Structures are given as structure tokens and as C-alpha cells.
């Protein structure tokens, strides 16, 4: 049975160490105190009507013991926690920086080589990374259980966090601060890649690493992009309006725009809506869609359009 999530960062094991230390200590004292309580309540139960409680004024030795031992234990908990916490809060000087922006309800990652991804964080195995994070709208929280890291993102200020991923694999990233109706869909994946795979990715060969490998039809690929890039948080496919209009039966329809005009939804309109969302704003909706310029490639936009067209 797994008591804690998989441990995949350099300090995950240490965080677990603190957790287990405090837990085991608590269990030991819980059992000790409960057993003594039950034992004493039988042993010292009043047996007859004239069984008087002895008059005790104090016991210095006992009092010193029950003050000093817990004080030492509490100090050990504090010191042990502080040592691990300090390591978690101090990024090594050679950590690679990634800029993280959280907004309702997507994660945007910007890398030092100029690349940008949404809801997918790419990091290299055994190379420390530092997240420099901010929120665009409300409080969000960056939480990767496998790395044992969690940090709030706050509008108007930068917060940071670092980790060294020690296991190649794919891990869940959650938003851990309730941030509105799309909160439960504010999910991302962290890909920890071997140095070779990472440098291939850095050079632009995304197909190598992510699941949108080429065997899929544009429609299927579009469906993946729809959930991966956070479109799902704002656009339904069942006809219900969310933060944005539904994609159901969108293609070919005559859309009413905020400026009073209507437009027939075709490929060009869809493409423009994804790249420059504020160019034509749909009536009854706020111009709150983020631009996907520089984030989605042309093929990915083609795939999304194919997917939207399939939703009759
Ligand atoms: C944060 C919420 C949000 C996210 C995420 C989002 N959108 Fe939007 N989108 C909106 C809103 C609000 C509108 C309506 C206002 C406007 O036209 O700009 C809209 C409008 C659109 C339209 C025009 C719809 C119509 O009825 O004419 C398309 C197409 C579109 N989005 C595609 C996408 C795609 C594709 C993605 C994912 C890659 C996406 N959106 C992600 C909020 C969002
Ligand atoms: Cu959030």
C-alpha cells in the first residue's frame, strides 16, 4: 500500500522523513498516554466509601521530566523541519529558470530559450529548475505532489519555488487554491525528460516527447489539444455556455458579435479567434480569452479547427 505519493524530487524523501518522524512520534505518544490512562483508571479507582485521595503537594523530579523531555522533542521536530524547509526554499545558483503564469484556468510556462507551453511543463532529469511565478487574476497554487512542492501564485507579486526532478516520467500538476468555476480543470502535466530527449525538445522536436505523436488524425489531435491547452475550462462541447461560447455546432453558424455585426464561422474566423481573440468578440461574453499566439503551432491550430468542425 502506498501511504504517500511517488517520490520524484531530490527533497521528496526528506519531506517524507519529517512527515513520518512526526507521525510515528505522535502514534507512540498516543499509545503510551492511552494505555497509561486506562491502566491508571483501573489501578487507582476508588474501592471503598472511605478510600480517600492522598494529599500530594508536588514531585519535582516528575515535573522536570515531563517538561524537559517534551521540550526536547518539540525542538527536534522544529529543527528537523527547519533544515528541510530551508533546503526547499533555497534554489541552487545553477537552477534553470522557468516563468510561470497562472490564469483562470490555465498554466502558461515560458522557458529561457523563448519557448512557451500551456498546461505542459518540460524539465530535464537531474537538473534543478526554479519556477518564477505570478498570477494574472486571482490566487492560484502550484502543486506537484510527486515533487512535494506547493506554492501560491499571487497577483501583483512574484513567488518562487524550485525542485530537482530525480525520476524520468510524467507527473500531475494541480492548482491547489480554489480559483473559480474552472478550478478543478486547472491541471497540467510535468514531463521529466532525459537530457537527450530534453535537448531534442528544446530544438523544437515536440513530437518526440509528447503524446500528440503523428499517427493521430487531425480531429483526434485537436481533441487532445482541446483538453491539453485548457480550452475545456472555458468552452464546452455539449452546447452549454461557460466562460466562453460552446464549440457544439459552432462551425458554419452565424455568430453575433459585440459590435452588432454577424459573421459566418469559417476556418479563418476560428484561426483568428485563437490567435487574436479580441479582434472579434462574441456578443454576451467578456473579452477574457488569452491569445494562443506563439503557443500553438499552425498544425495544432489546424487540428483544433478540424476538431471544432467535427462537433456538429
Ligand atoms: C480563459 C477562458 C478561455 C480559454 C482558456 C479559451 N477561450 Fe476561447 N473564448 C473565451 C471567451 C470568453 C470567448 C468569447 C469572447 C471572444 O470572442 O473573445 C472565446 C471565444 C472563442 C472562439 C470564438 C467562439 C464563437 O462562438 O465565435 C473560439 C473559436 C475560441 N474561443 C477558441 C478557443 C480555443 C481553441 C481555445 C484553446 C486553445 C480557447 N478558446 C481557450 C474564453 C476562453
Ligand atoms: Cu487556479
Short mmCIF file of N, CA, C and O in Angstrom, two decimals, residues 9-87:
data_model
loop_
_atom_site.label_atom_id
_atom_site.label_comp_id
_atom_site.label_asym_id
_atom_site.label_seq_id
_atom_site.Cartn_x
_atom_site.Cartn_y
_atom_site.Cartn_z
N UNK A 9 11.53 13.91 -6.51
CA UNK A 9 12.45 15.06 -6.49
C UNK A 9 13.48 14.83 -5.40
O UNK A 9 13.32 13.96 -4.55
N UNK A 10 14.55 15.66 -5.44
CA UNK A 10 15.66 15.43 -4.52
C UNK A 10 15.24 15.57 -3.06
O UNK A 10 15.79 14.93 -2.19
N UNK A 11 14.24 16.41 -2.77
CA UNK A 11 13.87 16.50 -1.35
C UNK A 11 12.57 15.80 -0.99
O UNK A 11 12.14 15.88 0.16
N UNK A 12 11.99 15.07 -1.94
CA UNK A 12 10.74 14.36 -1.62
C UNK A 12 10.95 13.40 -0.44
O UNK A 12 10.14 13.36 0.49
N UNK A 13 12.06 12.65 -0.47
CA UNK A 13 12.32 11.70 0.59
C UNK A 13 12.51 12.39 1.94
O UNK A 13 12.10 11.87 2.98
N UNK A 14 13.11 13.58 1.92
CA UNK A 14 13.35 14.31 3.17
C UNK A 14 12.05 14.83 3.76
O UNK A 14 11.84 14.82 4.96
N UNK A 15 11.15 15.32 2.86
CA UNK A 15 9.84 15.79 3.33
C UNK A 15 9.10 14.62 3.97
O UNK A 15 8.51 14.74 5.05
N UNK A 16 9.17 13.46 3.31
CA UNK A 16 8.52 12.27 3.86
C UNK A 16 9.14 11.90 5.21
O UNK A 16 8.44 11.47 6.13
N UNK A 17 10.47 12.08 5.32
CA UNK A 17 11.15 11.79 6.58
C UNK A 17 10.56 12.61 7.73
O UNK A 17 10.25 12.08 8.80
N UNK A 18 10.37 13.91 7.49
CA UNK A 18 9.79 14.78 8.54
C UNK A 18 8.38 14.31 8.85
O UNK A 18 8.00 14.17 10.02
N UNK A 19 7.62 14.02 7.80
CA UNK A 19 6.23 13.59 8.00
C UNK A 19 6.17 12.31 8.84
O UNK A 19 5.43 12.23 9.81
N UNK A 20 7.01 11.33 8.47
CA UNK A 20 6.98 10.06 9.20
C UNK A 20 7.47 10.23 10.63
O UNK A 20 6.92 9.63 11.55
N UNK A 21 8.49 11.05 10.81
CA UNK A 21 9.01 11.28 12.16
C UNK A 21 7.91 11.82 13.07
O UNK A 21 7.66 11.30 14.15
N UNK A 22 7.21 12.86 12.60
CA UNK A 22 6.15 13.48 13.41
C UNK A 22 5.00 12.49 13.61
O UNK A 22 4.44 12.37 14.70
N UNK A 23 4.66 11.74 12.55
CA UNK A 23 3.54 10.80 12.64
C UNK A 23 3.85 9.68 13.63
O UNK A 23 3.05 9.38 14.52
N UNK A 24 5.04 9.07 13.49
CA UNK A 24 5.39 7.95 14.37
C UNK A 24 5.48 8.43 15.82
O UNK A 24 4.97 7.79 16.74
N UNK A 25 6.10 9.59 16.02
CA UNK A 25 6.20 10.16 17.36
C UNK A 25 4.81 10.35 17.97
O UNK A 25 4.56 10.03 19.14
N UNK A 26 3.88 10.87 17.17
CA UNK A 26 2.52 11.10 17.66
C UNK A 26 1.85 9.78 18.01
O UNK A 26 1.16 9.68 19.03
N UNK A 27 2.07 8.77 17.17
CA UNK A 27 1.42 7.48 17.43
C UNK A 27 1.99 6.86 18.72
O UNK A 27 1.24 6.37 19.57
N UNK A 28 3.32 6.94 18.88
CA UNK A 28 3.94 6.38 20.09
C UNK A 28 3.34 7.05 21.34
O UNK A 28 2.93 6.38 22.29
N UNK A 29 3.26 8.38 21.32
CA UNK A 29 2.72 9.07 22.49
C UNK A 29 1.24 8.81 22.68
O UNK A 29 0.76 8.69 23.81
N UNK A 30 0.53 8.70 21.58
CA UNK A 30 -0.91 8.40 21.68
C UNK A 30 -1.11 7.05 22.39
O UNK A 30 -1.89 6.95 23.32
N UNK A 31 -0.34 6.05 21.96
CA UNK A 31 -0.49 4.73 22.57
C UNK A 31 -0.05 4.77 24.04
O UNK A 31 -0.76 4.32 24.93
N UNK A 32 1.10 5.38 24.30
CA UNK A 32 1.62 5.47 25.67
C UNK A 32 0.59 6.11 26.61
O UNK A 32 0.26 5.58 27.67
N UNK A 33 0.05 7.25 26.19
CA UNK A 33 -0.87 8.00 27.05
C UNK A 33 -2.19 7.24 27.22
O UNK A 33 -2.71 7.13 28.34
N UNK A 34 -2.71 6.67 26.13
CA UNK A 34 -3.99 5.95 26.22
C UNK A 34 -3.87 4.72 27.12
O UNK A 34 -4.72 4.48 27.98
N UNK A 35 -2.77 3.96 26.93
CA UNK A 35 -2.59 2.75 27.74
C UNK A 35 -2.46 3.12 29.22
O UNK A 35 -3.12 2.54 30.08
N UNK A 36 -1.65 4.14 29.53
CA UNK A 36 -1.49 4.55 30.93
C UNK A 36 -2.82 5.04 31.52
O UNK A 36 -3.16 4.73 32.67
N UNK A 37 -3.56 5.79 30.71
CA UNK A 37 -4.84 6.33 31.16
C UNK A 37 -5.78 5.19 31.57
O UNK A 37 -6.38 5.21 32.66
N UNK A 38 -5.87 4.19 30.71
CA UNK A 38 -6.77 3.07 31.01
C UNK A 38 -6.26 2.29 32.23
O UNK A 38 -7.00 2.00 33.16
N UNK A 39 -4.95 2.02 32.23
CA UNK A 39 -4.35 1.27 33.34
C UNK A 39 -4.57 1.99 34.67
O UNK A 39 -5.02 1.40 35.65
N UNK A 40 -4.29 3.29 34.70
CA UNK A 40 -4.42 4.04 35.96
C UNK A 40 -5.87 4.14 36.42
O UNK A 40 -6.15 4.15 37.61
N UNK A 41 -6.79 4.22 35.45
CA UNK A 41 -8.18 4.38 35.88
C UNK A 41 -8.70 3.11 36.56
O UNK A 41 -9.61 3.16 37.36
N UNK A 42 -8.08 1.98 36.23
CA UNK A 42 -8.45 0.76 36.98
C UNK A 42 -7.65 0.70 38.29
O UNK A 42 -8.20 0.48 39.37
N UNK A 43 -6.35 0.95 38.17
CA UNK A 43 -5.48 0.79 39.33
C UNK A 43 -5.89 1.73 40.48
O UNK A 43 -5.88 1.34 41.64
N UNK A 44 -6.22 2.98 40.15
CA UNK A 44 -6.48 3.95 41.22
C UNK A 44 -7.97 4.22 41.40
O UNK A 44 -8.35 5.21 41.99
N UNK A 45 -8.80 3.36 40.93
CA UNK A 45 -10.25 3.50 41.12
C UNK A 45 -10.56 3.44 42.62
O UNK A 45 -9.97 2.65 43.35
N UNK A 46 -11.50 4.29 43.07
CA UNK A 46 -11.86 4.26 44.48
C UNK A 46 -12.55 2.95 44.79
O UNK A 46 -13.53 2.58 44.14
N UNK A 47 -12.02 2.21 45.79
CA UNK A 47 -12.54 0.86 46.02
C UNK A 47 -13.63 0.83 47.10
O UNK A 47 -14.57 0.04 47.00
N UNK A 48 -13.49 1.67 48.16
CA UNK A 48 -14.50 1.67 49.24
C UNK A 48 -14.93 3.11 49.50
O UNK A 48 -14.28 4.06 49.04
N UNK A 49 -16.01 3.28 50.30
CA UNK A 49 -16.54 4.60 50.62
C UNK A 49 -15.52 5.48 51.35
O UNK A 49 -15.50 6.68 51.17
N UNK A 50 -14.67 4.87 52.19
CA UNK A 50 -13.70 5.70 52.93
C UNK A 50 -12.29 5.61 52.36
O UNK A 50 -11.31 5.67 53.06
N UNK A 51 -12.24 5.45 51.07
CA UNK A 51 -10.97 5.44 50.33
C UNK A 51 -10.64 6.89 49.98
O UNK A 51 -11.20 7.44 49.03
N UNK A 52 -9.79 7.58 50.73
CA UNK A 52 -9.54 8.99 50.47
C UNK A 52 -8.38 9.21 49.51
O UNK A 52 -7.40 8.47 49.55
N UNK A 53 -8.49 10.22 48.66
CA UNK A 53 -7.41 10.57 47.74
C UNK A 53 -6.23 11.12 48.53
O UNK A 53 -6.42 12.01 49.37
N UNK A 54 -5.04 10.59 48.34
CA UNK A 54 -3.90 11.12 49.11
C UNK A 54 -3.62 12.58 48.76
O UNK A 54 -3.90 13.02 47.64
N UNK A 55 -3.11 13.34 49.72
CA UNK A 55 -2.81 14.75 49.51
C UNK A 55 -1.37 14.87 48.99
O UNK A 55 -0.41 14.59 49.71
N UNK A 56 -1.20 15.27 47.71
CA UNK A 56 0.15 15.34 47.12
C UNK A 56 0.48 16.80 46.81
O UNK A 56 -0.30 17.49 46.15
N UNK A 57 1.60 17.30 47.28
CA UNK A 57 1.93 18.71 47.07
C UNK A 57 2.78 18.94 45.83
O UNK A 57 2.83 20.03 45.30
N UNK A 58 3.43 17.92 45.34
CA UNK A 58 4.27 18.12 44.16
C UNK A 58 5.34 17.06 44.09
O UNK A 58 5.58 16.34 45.06
N UNK A 59 5.94 16.94 42.88
CA UNK A 59 7.03 15.98 42.72
C UNK A 59 8.00 16.58 41.70
O UNK A 59 7.77 16.54 40.50
N UNK A 60 9.02 17.19 42.25
CA UNK A 60 9.92 17.97 41.40
C UNK A 60 10.55 17.13 40.28
O UNK A 60 10.58 17.56 39.12
N UNK A 61 11.00 15.94 40.63
CA UNK A 61 11.65 15.09 39.61
C UNK A 61 10.70 14.83 38.45
O UNK A 61 11.06 15.03 37.28
N UNK A 62 9.46 14.42 38.79
CA UNK A 62 8.49 14.14 37.73
C UNK A 62 8.22 15.37 36.88
O UNK A 62 8.18 15.31 35.65
N UNK A 63 8.04 16.52 37.56
CA UNK A 63 7.72 17.75 36.82
C UNK A 63 8.84 18.13 35.87
O UNK A 63 8.59 18.56 34.74
N UNK A 64 10.07 17.95 36.32
CA UNK A 64 11.21 18.28 35.43
C UNK A 64 11.19 17.33 34.23
O UNK A 64 11.34 17.76 33.08
N UNK A 65 10.96 16.04 34.48
CA UNK A 65 10.96 15.07 33.38
C UNK A 65 9.89 15.40 32.36
O UNK A 65 10.16 15.47 31.15
N UNK A 66 8.66 15.69 32.84
CA UNK A 66 7.60 15.91 31.84
C UNK A 66 7.64 17.30 31.21
O UNK A 66 6.86 17.63 30.36
N UNK A 67 8.55 18.11 31.65
CA UNK A 67 8.76 19.39 30.97
C UNK A 67 9.93 19.28 29.98
O UNK A 67 9.83 19.71 28.83
N UNK A 68 11.01 18.67 30.47
CA UNK A 68 12.23 18.67 29.67
C UNK A 68 12.10 17.73 28.45
O UNK A 68 12.43 18.14 27.33
N UNK A 69 11.58 16.53 28.64
CA UNK A 69 11.51 15.58 27.51
C UNK A 69 10.63 16.12 26.37
O UNK A 69 11.09 16.18 25.22
N UNK A 70 9.39 16.57 26.64
CA UNK A 70 8.61 17.12 25.52
C UNK A 70 9.27 18.34 24.88
O UNK A 70 9.20 18.53 23.67
N UNK A 71 9.92 19.19 25.70
CA UNK A 71 10.58 20.37 25.13
C UNK A 71 11.66 19.95 24.14
O UNK A 71 11.78 20.50 23.05
N UNK A 72 12.44 18.94 24.54
CA UNK A 72 13.49 18.46 23.63
C UNK A 72 12.87 17.91 22.35
O UNK A 72 13.30 18.24 21.24
N UNK A 73 11.81 17.09 22.51
CA UNK A 73 11.17 16.51 21.33
C UNK A 73 10.63 17.59 20.40
O UNK A 73 10.81 17.53 19.18
N UNK A 74 9.97 18.61 20.98
CA UNK A 74 9.43 19.68 20.14
C UNK A 74 10.54 20.42 19.43
O UNK A 74 10.42 20.78 18.25
N UNK A 75 11.65 20.61 20.13
CA UNK A 75 12.75 21.31 19.49
C UNK A 75 13.33 20.47 18.34
O UNK A 75 13.68 21.01 17.29
N UNK A 76 13.39 19.16 18.53
CA UNK A 76 13.89 18.29 17.46
C UNK A 76 12.96 18.38 16.24
O UNK A 76 13.43 18.51 15.10
N UNK A 77 11.63 18.36 16.48
CA UNK A 77 10.69 18.49 15.36
C UNK A 77 10.93 19.81 14.62
O UNK A 77 11.00 19.86 13.40
N UNK A 78 11.09 20.88 15.41
CA UNK A 78 11.31 22.19 14.81
C UNK A 78 12.58 22.22 13.99
O UNK A 78 12.59 22.64 12.82
N UNK A 79 13.67 21.73 14.56
CA UNK A 79 14.97 21.80 13.89
C UNK A 79 14.98 20.93 12.63
O UNK A 79 15.43 21.36 11.56
N UNK A 80 14.44 19.72 12.74
CA UNK A 80 14.39 18.81 11.60
C UNK A 80 13.56 19.44 10.47
O UNK A 80 13.98 19.50 9.31
N UNK A 81 12.39 19.98 10.81
CA UNK A 81 11.53 20.64 9.81
C UNK A 81 12.24 21.83 9.18
O UNK A 81 12.20 22.03 7.97
N UNK A 82 12.91 22.62 10.03
CA UNK A 82 13.57 23.83 9.52
C UNK A 82 14.67 23.49 8.52
O UNK A 82 14.82 24.14 7.49
N UNK A 83 15.45 22.44 8.83
CA UNK A 83 16.55 22.06 7.94
C UNK A 83 16.02 21.72 6.55
O UNK A 83 16.52 22.20 5.53
N UNK A 84 14.96 20.91 6.51
CA UNK A 84 14.39 20.51 5.22
C UNK A 84 13.72 21.71 4.53
O UNK A 84 13.88 21.93 3.33
N UNK A 85 13.00 22.51 5.32
CA UNK A 85 12.32 23.68 4.75
C UNK A 85 13.33 24.64 4.12
O UNK A 85 13.10 25.16 3.03
N UNK A 86 14.45 24.83 4.81
CA UNK A 86 15.45 25.76 4.32
C UNK A 86 15.98 25.29 2.97
O UNK A 86 16.14 26.08 2.04
N UNK A 87 16.22 24.00 2.86
CA UNK A 87 16.70 23.45 1.59
C UNK A 87 15.66 23.69 0.49
O UNK A 87 15.98 24.09 -0.64
#
